[in-house]
Structures are given as structure tokens and as C-alpha cells.
PDB file of C-alpha atoms in Angstrom:
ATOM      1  CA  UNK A1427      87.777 120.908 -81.864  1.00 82.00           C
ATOM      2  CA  UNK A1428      86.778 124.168 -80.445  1.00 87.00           C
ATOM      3  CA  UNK A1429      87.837 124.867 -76.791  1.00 89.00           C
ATOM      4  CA  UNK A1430      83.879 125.170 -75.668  1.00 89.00           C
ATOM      5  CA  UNK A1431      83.539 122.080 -76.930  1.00 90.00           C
ATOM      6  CA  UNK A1432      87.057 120.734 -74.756  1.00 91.00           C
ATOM      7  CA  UNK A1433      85.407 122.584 -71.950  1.00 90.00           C
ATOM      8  CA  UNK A1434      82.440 120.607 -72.212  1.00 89.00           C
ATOM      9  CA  UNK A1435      84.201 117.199 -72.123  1.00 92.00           C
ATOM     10  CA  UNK A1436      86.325 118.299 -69.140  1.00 91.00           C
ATOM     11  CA  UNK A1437      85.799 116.908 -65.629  1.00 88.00           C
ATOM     12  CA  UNK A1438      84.867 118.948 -62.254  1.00 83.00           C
ATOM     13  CA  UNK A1439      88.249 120.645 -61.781  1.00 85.00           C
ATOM     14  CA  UNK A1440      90.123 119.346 -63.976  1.00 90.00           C
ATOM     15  CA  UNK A1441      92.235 121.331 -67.242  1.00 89.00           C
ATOM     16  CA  UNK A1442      93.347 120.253 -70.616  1.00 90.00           C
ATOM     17  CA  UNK A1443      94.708 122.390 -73.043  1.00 90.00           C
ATOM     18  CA  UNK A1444      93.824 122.470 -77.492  1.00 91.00           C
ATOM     19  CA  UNK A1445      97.240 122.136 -76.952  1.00 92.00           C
ATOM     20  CA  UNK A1446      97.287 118.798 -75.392  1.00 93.00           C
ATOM     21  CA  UNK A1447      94.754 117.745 -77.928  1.00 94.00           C
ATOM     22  CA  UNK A1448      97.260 118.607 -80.607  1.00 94.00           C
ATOM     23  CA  UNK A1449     100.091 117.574 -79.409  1.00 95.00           C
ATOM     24  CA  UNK A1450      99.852 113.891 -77.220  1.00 96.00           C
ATOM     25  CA  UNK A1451      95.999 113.061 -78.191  1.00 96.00           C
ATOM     26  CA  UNK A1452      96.256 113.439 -81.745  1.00 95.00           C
ATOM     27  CA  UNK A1453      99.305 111.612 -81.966  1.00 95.00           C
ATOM     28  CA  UNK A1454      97.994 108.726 -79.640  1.00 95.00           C
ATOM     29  CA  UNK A1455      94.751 108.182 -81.690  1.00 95.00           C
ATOM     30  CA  UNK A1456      97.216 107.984 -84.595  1.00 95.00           C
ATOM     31  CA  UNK A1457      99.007 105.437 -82.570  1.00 93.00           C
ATOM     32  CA  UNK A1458      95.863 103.447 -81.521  1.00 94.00           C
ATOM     33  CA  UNK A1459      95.098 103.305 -85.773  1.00 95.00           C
ATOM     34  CA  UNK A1460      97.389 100.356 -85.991  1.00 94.00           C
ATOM     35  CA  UNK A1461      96.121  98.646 -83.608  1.00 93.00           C
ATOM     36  CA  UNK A1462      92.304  98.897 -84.681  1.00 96.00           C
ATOM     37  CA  UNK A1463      92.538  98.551 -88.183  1.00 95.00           C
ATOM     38  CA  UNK A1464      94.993  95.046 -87.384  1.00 95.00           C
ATOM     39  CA  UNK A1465      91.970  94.540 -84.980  1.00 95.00           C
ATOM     40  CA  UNK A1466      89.746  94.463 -87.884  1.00 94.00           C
ATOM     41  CA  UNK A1467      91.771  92.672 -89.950  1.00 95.00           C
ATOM     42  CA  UNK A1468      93.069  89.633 -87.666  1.00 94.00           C
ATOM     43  CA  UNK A1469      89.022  88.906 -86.834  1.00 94.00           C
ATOM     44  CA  UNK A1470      87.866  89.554 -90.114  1.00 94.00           C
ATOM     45  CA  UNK A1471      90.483  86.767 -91.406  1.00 95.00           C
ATOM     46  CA  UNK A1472      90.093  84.312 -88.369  1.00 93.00           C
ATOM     47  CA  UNK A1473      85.961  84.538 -89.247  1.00 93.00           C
ATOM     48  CA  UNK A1474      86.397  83.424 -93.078  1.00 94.00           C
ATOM     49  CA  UNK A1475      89.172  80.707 -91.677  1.00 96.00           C
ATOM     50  CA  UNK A1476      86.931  79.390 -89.395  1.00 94.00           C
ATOM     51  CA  UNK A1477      83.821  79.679 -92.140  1.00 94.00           C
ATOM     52  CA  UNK A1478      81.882  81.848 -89.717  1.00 91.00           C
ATOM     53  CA  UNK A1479      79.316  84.335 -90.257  1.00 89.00           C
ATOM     54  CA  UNK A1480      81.071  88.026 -90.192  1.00 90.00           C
ATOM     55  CA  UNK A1481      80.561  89.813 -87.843  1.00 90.00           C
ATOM     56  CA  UNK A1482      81.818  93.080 -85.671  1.00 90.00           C
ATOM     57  CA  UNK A1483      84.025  92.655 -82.719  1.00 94.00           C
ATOM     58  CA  UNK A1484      83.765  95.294 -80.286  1.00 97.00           C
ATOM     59  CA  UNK A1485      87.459  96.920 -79.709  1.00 97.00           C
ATOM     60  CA  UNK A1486      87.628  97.324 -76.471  1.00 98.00           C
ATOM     61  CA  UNK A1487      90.072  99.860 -74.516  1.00 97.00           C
ATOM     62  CA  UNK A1488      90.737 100.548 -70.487  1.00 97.00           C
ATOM     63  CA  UNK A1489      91.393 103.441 -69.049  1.00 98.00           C
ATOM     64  CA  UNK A1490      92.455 103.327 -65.432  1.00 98.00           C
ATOM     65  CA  UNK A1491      94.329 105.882 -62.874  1.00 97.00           C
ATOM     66  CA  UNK A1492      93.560 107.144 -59.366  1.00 97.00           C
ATOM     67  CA  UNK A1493      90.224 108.283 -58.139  1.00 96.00           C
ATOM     68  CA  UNK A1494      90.400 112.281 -59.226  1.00 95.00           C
ATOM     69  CA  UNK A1495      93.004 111.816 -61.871  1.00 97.00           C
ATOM     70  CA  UNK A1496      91.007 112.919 -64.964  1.00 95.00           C
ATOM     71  CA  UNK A1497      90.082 109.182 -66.300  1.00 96.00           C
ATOM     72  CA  UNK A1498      86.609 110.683 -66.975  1.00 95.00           C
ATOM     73  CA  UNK A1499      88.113 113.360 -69.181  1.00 95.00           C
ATOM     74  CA  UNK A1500      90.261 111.173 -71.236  1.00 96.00           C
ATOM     75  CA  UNK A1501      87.840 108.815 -71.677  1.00 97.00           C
ATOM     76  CA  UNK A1502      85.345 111.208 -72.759  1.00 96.00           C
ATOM     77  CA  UNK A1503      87.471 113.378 -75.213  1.00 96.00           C
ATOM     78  CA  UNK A1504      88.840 109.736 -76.653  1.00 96.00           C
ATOM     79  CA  UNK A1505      85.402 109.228 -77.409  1.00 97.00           C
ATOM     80  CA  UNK A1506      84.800 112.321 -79.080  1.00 96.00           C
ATOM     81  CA  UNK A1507      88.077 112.061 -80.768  1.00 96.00           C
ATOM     82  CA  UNK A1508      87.330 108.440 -82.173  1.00 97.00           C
ATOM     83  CA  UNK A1509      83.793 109.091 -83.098  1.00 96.00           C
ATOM     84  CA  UNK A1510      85.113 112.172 -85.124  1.00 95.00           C
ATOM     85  CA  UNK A1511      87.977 110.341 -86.594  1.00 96.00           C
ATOM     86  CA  UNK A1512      85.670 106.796 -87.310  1.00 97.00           C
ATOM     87  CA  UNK A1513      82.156 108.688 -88.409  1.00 96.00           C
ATOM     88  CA  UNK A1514      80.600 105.219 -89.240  1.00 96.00           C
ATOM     89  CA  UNK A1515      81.318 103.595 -86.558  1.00 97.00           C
ATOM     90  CA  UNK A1516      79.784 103.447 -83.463  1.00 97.00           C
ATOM     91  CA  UNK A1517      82.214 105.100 -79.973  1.00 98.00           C
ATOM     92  CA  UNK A1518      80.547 103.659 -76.576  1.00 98.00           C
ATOM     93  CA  UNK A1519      81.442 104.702 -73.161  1.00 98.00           C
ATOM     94  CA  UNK A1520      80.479 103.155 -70.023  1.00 96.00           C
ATOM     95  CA  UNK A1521      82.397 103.269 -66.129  1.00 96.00           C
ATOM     96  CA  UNK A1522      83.065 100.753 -63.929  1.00 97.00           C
ATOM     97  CA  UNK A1523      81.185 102.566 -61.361  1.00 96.00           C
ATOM     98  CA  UNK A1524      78.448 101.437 -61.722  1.00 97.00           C
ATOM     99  CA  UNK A1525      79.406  97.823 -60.784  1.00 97.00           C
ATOM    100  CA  UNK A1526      80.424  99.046 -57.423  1.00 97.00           C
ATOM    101  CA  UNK A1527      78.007  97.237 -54.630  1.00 97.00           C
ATOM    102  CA  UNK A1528      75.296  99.448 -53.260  1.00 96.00           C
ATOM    103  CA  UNK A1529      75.609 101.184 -50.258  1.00 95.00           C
ATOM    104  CA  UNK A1530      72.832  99.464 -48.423  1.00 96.00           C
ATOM    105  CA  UNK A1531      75.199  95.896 -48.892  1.00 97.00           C
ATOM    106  CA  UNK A1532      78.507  98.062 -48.573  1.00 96.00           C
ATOM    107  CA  UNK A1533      77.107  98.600 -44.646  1.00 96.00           C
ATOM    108  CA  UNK A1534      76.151  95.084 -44.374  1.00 96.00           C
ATOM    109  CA  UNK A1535      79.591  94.130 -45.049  1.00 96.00           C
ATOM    110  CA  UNK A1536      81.032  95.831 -42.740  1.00 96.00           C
ATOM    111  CA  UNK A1537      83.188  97.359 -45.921  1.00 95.00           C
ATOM    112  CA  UNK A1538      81.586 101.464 -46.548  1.00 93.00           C
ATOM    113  CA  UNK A1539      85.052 102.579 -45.860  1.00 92.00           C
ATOM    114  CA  UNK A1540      86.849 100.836 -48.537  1.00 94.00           C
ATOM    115  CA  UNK A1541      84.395 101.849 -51.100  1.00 95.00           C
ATOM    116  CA  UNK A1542      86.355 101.490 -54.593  1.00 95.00           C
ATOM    117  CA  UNK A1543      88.766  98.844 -53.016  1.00 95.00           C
ATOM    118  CA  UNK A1544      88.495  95.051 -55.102  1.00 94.00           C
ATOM    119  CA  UNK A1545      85.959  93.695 -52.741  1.00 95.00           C
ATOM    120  CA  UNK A1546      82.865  96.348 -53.314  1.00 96.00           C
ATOM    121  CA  UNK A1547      82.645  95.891 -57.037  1.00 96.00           C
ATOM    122  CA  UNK A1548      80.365  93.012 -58.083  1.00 96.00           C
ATOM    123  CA  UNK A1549      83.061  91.841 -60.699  1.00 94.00           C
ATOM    124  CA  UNK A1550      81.202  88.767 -61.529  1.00 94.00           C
ATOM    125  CA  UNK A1551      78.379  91.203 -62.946  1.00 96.00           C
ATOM    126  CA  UNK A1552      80.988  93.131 -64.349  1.00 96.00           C
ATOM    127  CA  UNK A1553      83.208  90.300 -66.288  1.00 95.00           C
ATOM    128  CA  UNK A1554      79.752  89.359 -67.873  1.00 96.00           C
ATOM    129  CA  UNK A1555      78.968  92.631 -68.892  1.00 97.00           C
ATOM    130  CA  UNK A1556      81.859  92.622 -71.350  1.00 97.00           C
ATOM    131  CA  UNK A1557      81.797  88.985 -71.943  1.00 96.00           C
ATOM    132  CA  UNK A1558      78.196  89.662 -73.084  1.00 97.00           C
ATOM    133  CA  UNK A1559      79.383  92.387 -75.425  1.00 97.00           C
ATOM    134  CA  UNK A1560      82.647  91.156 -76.555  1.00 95.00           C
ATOM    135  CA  UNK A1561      80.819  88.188 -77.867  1.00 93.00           C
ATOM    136  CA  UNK A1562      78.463  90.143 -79.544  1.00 91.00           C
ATOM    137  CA  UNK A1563      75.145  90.868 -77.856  1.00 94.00           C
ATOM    138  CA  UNK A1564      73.478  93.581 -79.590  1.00 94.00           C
ATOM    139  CA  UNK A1565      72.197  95.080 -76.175  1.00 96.00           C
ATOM    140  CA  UNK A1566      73.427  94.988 -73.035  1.00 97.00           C
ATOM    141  CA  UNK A1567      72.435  96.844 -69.561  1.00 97.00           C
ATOM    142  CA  UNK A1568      75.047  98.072 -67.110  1.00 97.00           C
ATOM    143  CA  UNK A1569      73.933  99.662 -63.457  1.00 97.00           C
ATOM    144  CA  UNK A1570      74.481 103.496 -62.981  1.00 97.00           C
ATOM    145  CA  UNK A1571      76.564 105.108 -60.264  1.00 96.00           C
ATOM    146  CA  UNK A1572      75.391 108.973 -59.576  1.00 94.00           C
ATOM    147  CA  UNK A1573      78.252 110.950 -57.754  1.00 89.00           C
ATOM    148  CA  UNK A1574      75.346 113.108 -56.454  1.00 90.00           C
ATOM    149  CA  UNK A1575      73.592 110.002 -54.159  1.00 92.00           C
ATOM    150  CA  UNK A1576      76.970 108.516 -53.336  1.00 92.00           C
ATOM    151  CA  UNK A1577      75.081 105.149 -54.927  1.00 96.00           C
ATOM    152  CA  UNK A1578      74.055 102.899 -57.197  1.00 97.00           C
ATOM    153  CA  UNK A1579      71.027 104.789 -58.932  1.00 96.00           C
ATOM    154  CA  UNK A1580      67.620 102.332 -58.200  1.00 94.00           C
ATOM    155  CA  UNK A1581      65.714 100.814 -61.471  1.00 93.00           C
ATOM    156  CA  UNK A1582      68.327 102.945 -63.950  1.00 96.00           C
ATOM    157  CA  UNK A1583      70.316 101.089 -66.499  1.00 97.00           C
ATOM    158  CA  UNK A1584      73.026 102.506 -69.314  1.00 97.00           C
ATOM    159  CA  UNK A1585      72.180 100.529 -72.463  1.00 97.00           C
ATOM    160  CA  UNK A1586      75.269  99.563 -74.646  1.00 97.00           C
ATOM    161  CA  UNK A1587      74.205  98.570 -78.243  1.00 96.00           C
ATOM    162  CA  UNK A1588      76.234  97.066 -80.518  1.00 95.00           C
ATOM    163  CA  UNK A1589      79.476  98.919 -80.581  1.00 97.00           C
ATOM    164  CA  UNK A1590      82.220  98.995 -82.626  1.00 97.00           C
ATOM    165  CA  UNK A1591      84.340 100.403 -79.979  1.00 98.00           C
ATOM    166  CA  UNK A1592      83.997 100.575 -76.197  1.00 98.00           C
ATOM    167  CA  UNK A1593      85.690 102.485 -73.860  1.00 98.00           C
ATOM    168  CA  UNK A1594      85.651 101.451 -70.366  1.00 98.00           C
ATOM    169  CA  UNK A1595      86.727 103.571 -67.175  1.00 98.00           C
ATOM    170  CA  UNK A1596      87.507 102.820 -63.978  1.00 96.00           C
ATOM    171  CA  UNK A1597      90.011 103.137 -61.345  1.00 95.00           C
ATOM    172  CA  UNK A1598      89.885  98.814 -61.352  1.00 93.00           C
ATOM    173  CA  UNK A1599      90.049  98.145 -64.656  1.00 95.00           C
ATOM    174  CA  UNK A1600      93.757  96.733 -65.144  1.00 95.00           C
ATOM    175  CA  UNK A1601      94.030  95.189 -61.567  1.00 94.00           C
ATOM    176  CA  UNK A1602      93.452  91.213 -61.220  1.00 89.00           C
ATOM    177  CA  UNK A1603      91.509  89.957 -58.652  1.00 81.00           C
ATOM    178  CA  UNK A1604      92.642  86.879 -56.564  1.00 78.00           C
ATOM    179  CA  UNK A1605      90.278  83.510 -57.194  1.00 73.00           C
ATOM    180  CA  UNK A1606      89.424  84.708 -60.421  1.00 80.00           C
ATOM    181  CA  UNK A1607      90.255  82.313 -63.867  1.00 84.00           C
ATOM    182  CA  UNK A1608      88.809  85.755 -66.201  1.00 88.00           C
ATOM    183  CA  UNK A1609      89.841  89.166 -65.589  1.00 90.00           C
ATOM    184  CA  UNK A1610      88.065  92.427 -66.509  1.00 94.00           C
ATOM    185  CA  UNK A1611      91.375  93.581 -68.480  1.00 93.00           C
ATOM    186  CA  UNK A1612      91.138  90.032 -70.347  1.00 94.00           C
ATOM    187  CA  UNK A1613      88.680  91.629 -72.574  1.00 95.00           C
ATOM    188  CA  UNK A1614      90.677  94.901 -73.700  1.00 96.00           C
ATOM    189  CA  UNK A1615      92.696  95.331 -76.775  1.00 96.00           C
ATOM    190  CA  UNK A1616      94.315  98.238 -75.628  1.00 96.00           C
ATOM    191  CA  UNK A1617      94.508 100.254 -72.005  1.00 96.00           C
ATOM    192  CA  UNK A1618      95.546 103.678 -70.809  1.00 97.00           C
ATOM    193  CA  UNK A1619      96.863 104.737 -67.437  1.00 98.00           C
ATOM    194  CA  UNK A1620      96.403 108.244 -66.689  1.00 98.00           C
ATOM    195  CA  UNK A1621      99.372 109.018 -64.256  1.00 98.00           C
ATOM    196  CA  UNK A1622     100.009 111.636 -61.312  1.00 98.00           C
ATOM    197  CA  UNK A1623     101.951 112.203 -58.137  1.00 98.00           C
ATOM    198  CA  UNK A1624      99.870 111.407 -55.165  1.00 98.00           C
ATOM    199  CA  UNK A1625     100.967 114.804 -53.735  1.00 97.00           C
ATOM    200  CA  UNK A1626      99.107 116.262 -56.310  1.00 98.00           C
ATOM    201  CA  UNK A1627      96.434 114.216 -56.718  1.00 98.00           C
ATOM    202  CA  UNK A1628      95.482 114.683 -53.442  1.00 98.00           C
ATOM    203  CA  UNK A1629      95.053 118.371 -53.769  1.00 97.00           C
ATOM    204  CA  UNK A1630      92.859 117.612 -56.572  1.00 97.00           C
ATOM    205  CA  UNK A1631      90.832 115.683 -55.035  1.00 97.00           C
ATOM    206  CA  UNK A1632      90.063 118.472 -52.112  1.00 97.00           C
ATOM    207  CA  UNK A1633      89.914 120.599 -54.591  1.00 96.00           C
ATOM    208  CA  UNK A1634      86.985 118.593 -56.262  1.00 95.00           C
ATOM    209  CA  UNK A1635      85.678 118.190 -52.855  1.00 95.00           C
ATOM    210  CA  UNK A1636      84.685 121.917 -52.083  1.00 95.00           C
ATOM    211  CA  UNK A1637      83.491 122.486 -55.945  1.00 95.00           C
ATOM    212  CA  UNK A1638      80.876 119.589 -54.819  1.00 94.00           C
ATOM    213  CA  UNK A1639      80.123 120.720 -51.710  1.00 95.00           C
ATOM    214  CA  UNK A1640      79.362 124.497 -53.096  1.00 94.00           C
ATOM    215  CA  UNK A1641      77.343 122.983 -55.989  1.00 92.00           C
ATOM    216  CA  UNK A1642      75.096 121.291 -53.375  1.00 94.00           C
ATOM    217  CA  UNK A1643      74.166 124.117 -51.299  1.00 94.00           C
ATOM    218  CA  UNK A1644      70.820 124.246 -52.944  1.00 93.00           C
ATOM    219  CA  UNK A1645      70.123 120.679 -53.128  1.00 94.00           C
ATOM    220  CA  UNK A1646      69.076 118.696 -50.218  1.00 94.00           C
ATOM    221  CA  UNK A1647      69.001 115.272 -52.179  1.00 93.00           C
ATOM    222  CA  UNK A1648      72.958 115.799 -52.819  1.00 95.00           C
ATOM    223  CA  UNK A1649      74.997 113.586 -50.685  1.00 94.00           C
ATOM    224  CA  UNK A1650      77.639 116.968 -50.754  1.00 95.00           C
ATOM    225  CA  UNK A1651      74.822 118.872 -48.839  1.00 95.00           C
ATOM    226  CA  UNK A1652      75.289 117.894 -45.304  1.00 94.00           C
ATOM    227  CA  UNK A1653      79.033 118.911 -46.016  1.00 94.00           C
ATOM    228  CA  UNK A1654      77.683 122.124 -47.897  1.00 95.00           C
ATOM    229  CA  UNK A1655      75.587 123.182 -44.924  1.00 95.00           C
ATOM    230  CA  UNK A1656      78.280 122.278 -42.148  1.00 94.00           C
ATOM    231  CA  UNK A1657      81.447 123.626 -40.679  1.00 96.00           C
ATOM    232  CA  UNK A1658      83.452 124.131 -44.010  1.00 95.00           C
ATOM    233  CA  UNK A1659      86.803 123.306 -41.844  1.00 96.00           C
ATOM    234  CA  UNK A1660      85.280 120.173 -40.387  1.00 97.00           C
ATOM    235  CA  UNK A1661      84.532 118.948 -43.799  1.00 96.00           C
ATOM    236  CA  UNK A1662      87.754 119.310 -45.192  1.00 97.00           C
ATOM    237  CA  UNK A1663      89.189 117.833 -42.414  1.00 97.00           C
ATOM    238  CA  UNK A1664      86.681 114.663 -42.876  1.00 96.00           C
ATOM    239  CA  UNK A1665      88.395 114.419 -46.589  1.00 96.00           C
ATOM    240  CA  UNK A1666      91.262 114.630 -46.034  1.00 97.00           C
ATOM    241  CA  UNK A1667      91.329 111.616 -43.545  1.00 96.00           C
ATOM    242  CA  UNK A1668      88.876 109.366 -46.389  1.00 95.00           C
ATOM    243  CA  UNK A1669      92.175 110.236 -49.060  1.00 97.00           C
ATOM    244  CA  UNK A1670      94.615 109.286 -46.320  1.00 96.00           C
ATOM    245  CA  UNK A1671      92.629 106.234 -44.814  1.00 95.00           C
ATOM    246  CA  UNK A1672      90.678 104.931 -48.070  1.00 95.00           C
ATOM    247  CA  UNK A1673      92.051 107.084 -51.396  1.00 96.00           C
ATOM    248  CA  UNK A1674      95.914 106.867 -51.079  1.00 97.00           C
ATOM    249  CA  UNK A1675      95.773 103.546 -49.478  1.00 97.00           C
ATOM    250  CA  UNK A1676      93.598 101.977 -52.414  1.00 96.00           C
ATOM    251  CA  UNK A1677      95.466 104.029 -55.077  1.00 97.00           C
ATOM    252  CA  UNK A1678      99.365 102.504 -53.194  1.00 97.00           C
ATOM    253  CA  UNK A1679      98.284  99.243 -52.920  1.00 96.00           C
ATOM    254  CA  UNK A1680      95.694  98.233 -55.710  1.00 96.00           C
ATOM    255  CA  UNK A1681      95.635 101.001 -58.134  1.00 97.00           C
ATOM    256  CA  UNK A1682      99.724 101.993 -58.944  1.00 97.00           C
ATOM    257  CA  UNK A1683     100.392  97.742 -59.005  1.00 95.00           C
ATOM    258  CA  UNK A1684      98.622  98.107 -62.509  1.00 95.00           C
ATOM    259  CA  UNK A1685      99.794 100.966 -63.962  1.00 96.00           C
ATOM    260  CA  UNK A1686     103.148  98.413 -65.811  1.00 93.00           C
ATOM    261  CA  UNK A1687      99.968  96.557 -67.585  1.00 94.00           C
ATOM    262  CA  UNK A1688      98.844  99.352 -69.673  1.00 96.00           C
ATOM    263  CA  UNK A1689      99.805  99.900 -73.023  1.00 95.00           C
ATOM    264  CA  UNK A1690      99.862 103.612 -72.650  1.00 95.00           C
ATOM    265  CA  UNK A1691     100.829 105.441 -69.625  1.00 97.00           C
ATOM    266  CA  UNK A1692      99.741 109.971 -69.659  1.00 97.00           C
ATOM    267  CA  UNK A1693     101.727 111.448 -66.982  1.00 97.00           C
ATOM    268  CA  UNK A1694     100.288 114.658 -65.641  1.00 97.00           C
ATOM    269  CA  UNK A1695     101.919 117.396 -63.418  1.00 96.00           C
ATOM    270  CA  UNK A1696     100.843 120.689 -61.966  1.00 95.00           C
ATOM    271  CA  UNK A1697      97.875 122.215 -63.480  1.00 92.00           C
ATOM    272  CA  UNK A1698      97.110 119.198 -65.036  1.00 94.00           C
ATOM    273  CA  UNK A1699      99.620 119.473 -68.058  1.00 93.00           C
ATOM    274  CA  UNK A1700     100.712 116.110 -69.459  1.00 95.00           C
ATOM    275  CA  UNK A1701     104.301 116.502 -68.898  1.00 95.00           C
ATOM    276  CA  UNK A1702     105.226 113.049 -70.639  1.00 95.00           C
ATOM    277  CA  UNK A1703     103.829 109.832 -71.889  1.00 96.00           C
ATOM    278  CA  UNK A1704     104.888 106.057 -72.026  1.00 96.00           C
ATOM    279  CA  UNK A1705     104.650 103.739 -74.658  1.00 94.00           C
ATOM    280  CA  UNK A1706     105.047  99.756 -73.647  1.00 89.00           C
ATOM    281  CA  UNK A1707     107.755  98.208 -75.853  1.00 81.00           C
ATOM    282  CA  UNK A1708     107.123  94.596 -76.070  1.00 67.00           C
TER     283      UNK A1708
END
């Protein structure tokens, strides 16, 4: 991997080193080989127990962490990563995002300030996405989220055909919602937390903020604009209370609870740099 192509995978703001790649991603895809190819094996032998037709099983893998983390970056260079290291097979990537509840209904709710909390995702839509594809439908839809409305994007769909592997992001991926009997993690065969001090999560998450808002200068559609074209203080100050109020509280008390559940925990300090990981030892 060349580092314009790392650049190209990596999120608004965020940093990762060919150094990183080397030395923890590498190493963790190595890791994540026993598990798929014992994937492959244990379905492969339950289908000829059970005389059924053969057929793929999508693996399925979480990856979960705090809003402005660097989920999107992980996720995206494991997909590179897998696709490079499995050419034949086929490397999916979808986010949860898009199962969040449109703005429009968020109001009627009464619930646009706890945007990303458990209650504005449609999980029902989103347990039968992956029920639908662990069970092996060749196509299924999923909504699409754009950061640049703030909203579910009308009419647009991201298809996901047939994979052999699926990686799904979110920040709600591990957590488990009361009055449910199936959970979104009950479909995963292996999960990642990517891990931070709030401290400094925080300060990436401003940081991401005024990137936004100075990439929507030009573009009235943006929902960053009416911050772009505002007091820049005023703005700030209006983020830092939605981290405080709706960020911090979501990632303390729904989003940190899950981080135990993972399988594989990357802890990241200043500048990014994944300091240590975590390996759960059954």
C-alpha cells in the first residue's frame, strides 16, 4: 500500500501512519485468518451434515467506537486490506447510518437532539437488513445517510450483493437494545472497537467541525453552510454544547457499555497513533 492510496482511505481529520498498517493492521488481518477460514470450514461441514445445498455465508464483522473516532477509516482500510489479501472474494461495506430515522420523524418525536442515541435508529429495518443477508439474499438495499444534508438521502439505496464478507460500521453496532429477542451484534462473527479518551475525542470532533464548516462555504445545500457563513465563535460554541449535551452523553452511557463485547479493542492517543490494542481471551 502506497501512502496516497492510505490518504485516500483516511477520514476528514483523521491520521494513520504505513506504519500502523505494518505494524497492528497487518498483524490483525493475520489474526482475523483463523477465524475466517474456521468460518468457512465449520459452515461448509454443518451444510454437507445437514445434506444442504452449499452455499456462501457472509462473514460478518462490527466495527463500533465514538462518533469522530476513525470507525470510517478502519473500516475502510479493512476493506481494502481484505479485498487485497482475499482477491476472489467479494469485501462489502455498509454503515449503520443510514438506518438512523429521518429528520422529518426525528422532530416529530420530539427526539432531534439525541440523534445517534438507541431510539432514532429504525433497528427493526436494520436487524432485517443483515438477517436478509446473513441468510443469503443475493441483493439487498440499505438507506443512505449523507453527512452533507444532516439526513437520510430521499429515493437512494446502497445495494449489497452477495458478499463473502461484510463489514458493518456504526457507533451502535455492539450495544443491545432493551425489548429486543435479536440483536444487530447477533449477526457478527467478529467486532472491533476503535478506542479513545473522550478528552481527545472531543477535540477531534471540533476539529472535524470547522474542516466541514470551511468545506461548505461554497455550497448552500450543505447543512455546514449556515455555520460556514455565521459567527465562526458562535458556531463553535453551538458544538461544543451538542458533544457535551448529545456526543459525550451518548458515547458514556450507550457507546463505552459495549466496548467489553468486542473481540478486538484499537486504542488511539494523540495524533491519532494506536498506542495499544486488546485482544479478548475467552
Amino acid at each position: 500500500m502506497t501512502s496516497a492510496e492510505l490518504a485516500h482511505l483516511t477520514s476528514l481529520n483523521d491520521r494513520i501512519s504505513l506504519q500502523d498498517v505494518q505494524e497492528v493492521y497487518v498483524p490483525m488481518l493475520d489474526y482475523f485468518d483463523v477465524y475466517f477460514k474456521k468460518h468457512i470450514e465449520l459452515h461448509t461441514e454443518e451444510q454437507q451434515f445437514l445434506n444442504q445445498q452449499k452455499k456462501t455465508v457472509p462473514f460478518i464483522i462490527g466495527v463500533s467506537g465514538s462518533v469522530a473516532v476513525g470507525k470510517s477509516t478502519t473500516a475502510r482500510l479493512m476493506q481494502t486490506m481484505l479485498q487485497q489479501r482475499y482477491p476472489s472474494k467479494r469485501v462489502a461495506l455498509m454503515t449503520t447510518d443510514g438506518f438512523l430515522l429521518p429528520t422529518k420523524e426525528l422532530i416529530q418525536r420530539g427526539i432531534l437532539d439525541r440523534k445517534g442515541f438507541p431510539e432514532s435508529y429504525d433497528m427493526e429495518a436494520l436487524v432485517h437488513f443483515l438477517l436478509e443477508v446473513k441468510t443469503g439474499n443475493p441483493s439487498v438495499d440499505a438507506p443512505v445517510y449523507s453527512h452533507e444534508i444532516y439526513d437520510i438521502v430521499p429515493g437512494e439505496v446502497q445495494t449489497i450483493e452477495s458478499p463473502d464478507i461484510l463489514i458493518v460500521e456504526g457507533i451502535n453496532v455492539l450495544q443491545l437494545p432493551p425489548n429486543r429477542e435479536i440483536y444487530v451484534s447477533d449477526f457478527f462473527d467478529w467486532s472491533i472497537f476503535v478506542d479513545a479518551d473522550a478528552t481527545l475525542i472531543e477535540q477531534w470532533y471540533l476539529e472535524r467541525f470547522e474542516l466541514l464548516m470551511d468545506r461548505a462555504k461554497s455550497q448552500p445545500d450543505n447543512y455546514y453552510y449556515q455555520y460556514a457563513i455565521g459567527n465562526r465563535a458562535d458556531a463553535i460554541a453551538m458544538a461544543k454544547d451538542v458533544w457535551k449535551k448529545t456526543n459525550l452523553k451518548n458515547l458514556k452511557e450507550y457507546i463505552l457499555p459495549t466496548k467489553t463485547r468486542a473481540d478486538f479493542i484499537l486504542h488511539k492517543t494523540v495524533g491519532h497513533h494506536i498506542d495499544f490494542v486488546q485482544i479478548k481471551k475467552y
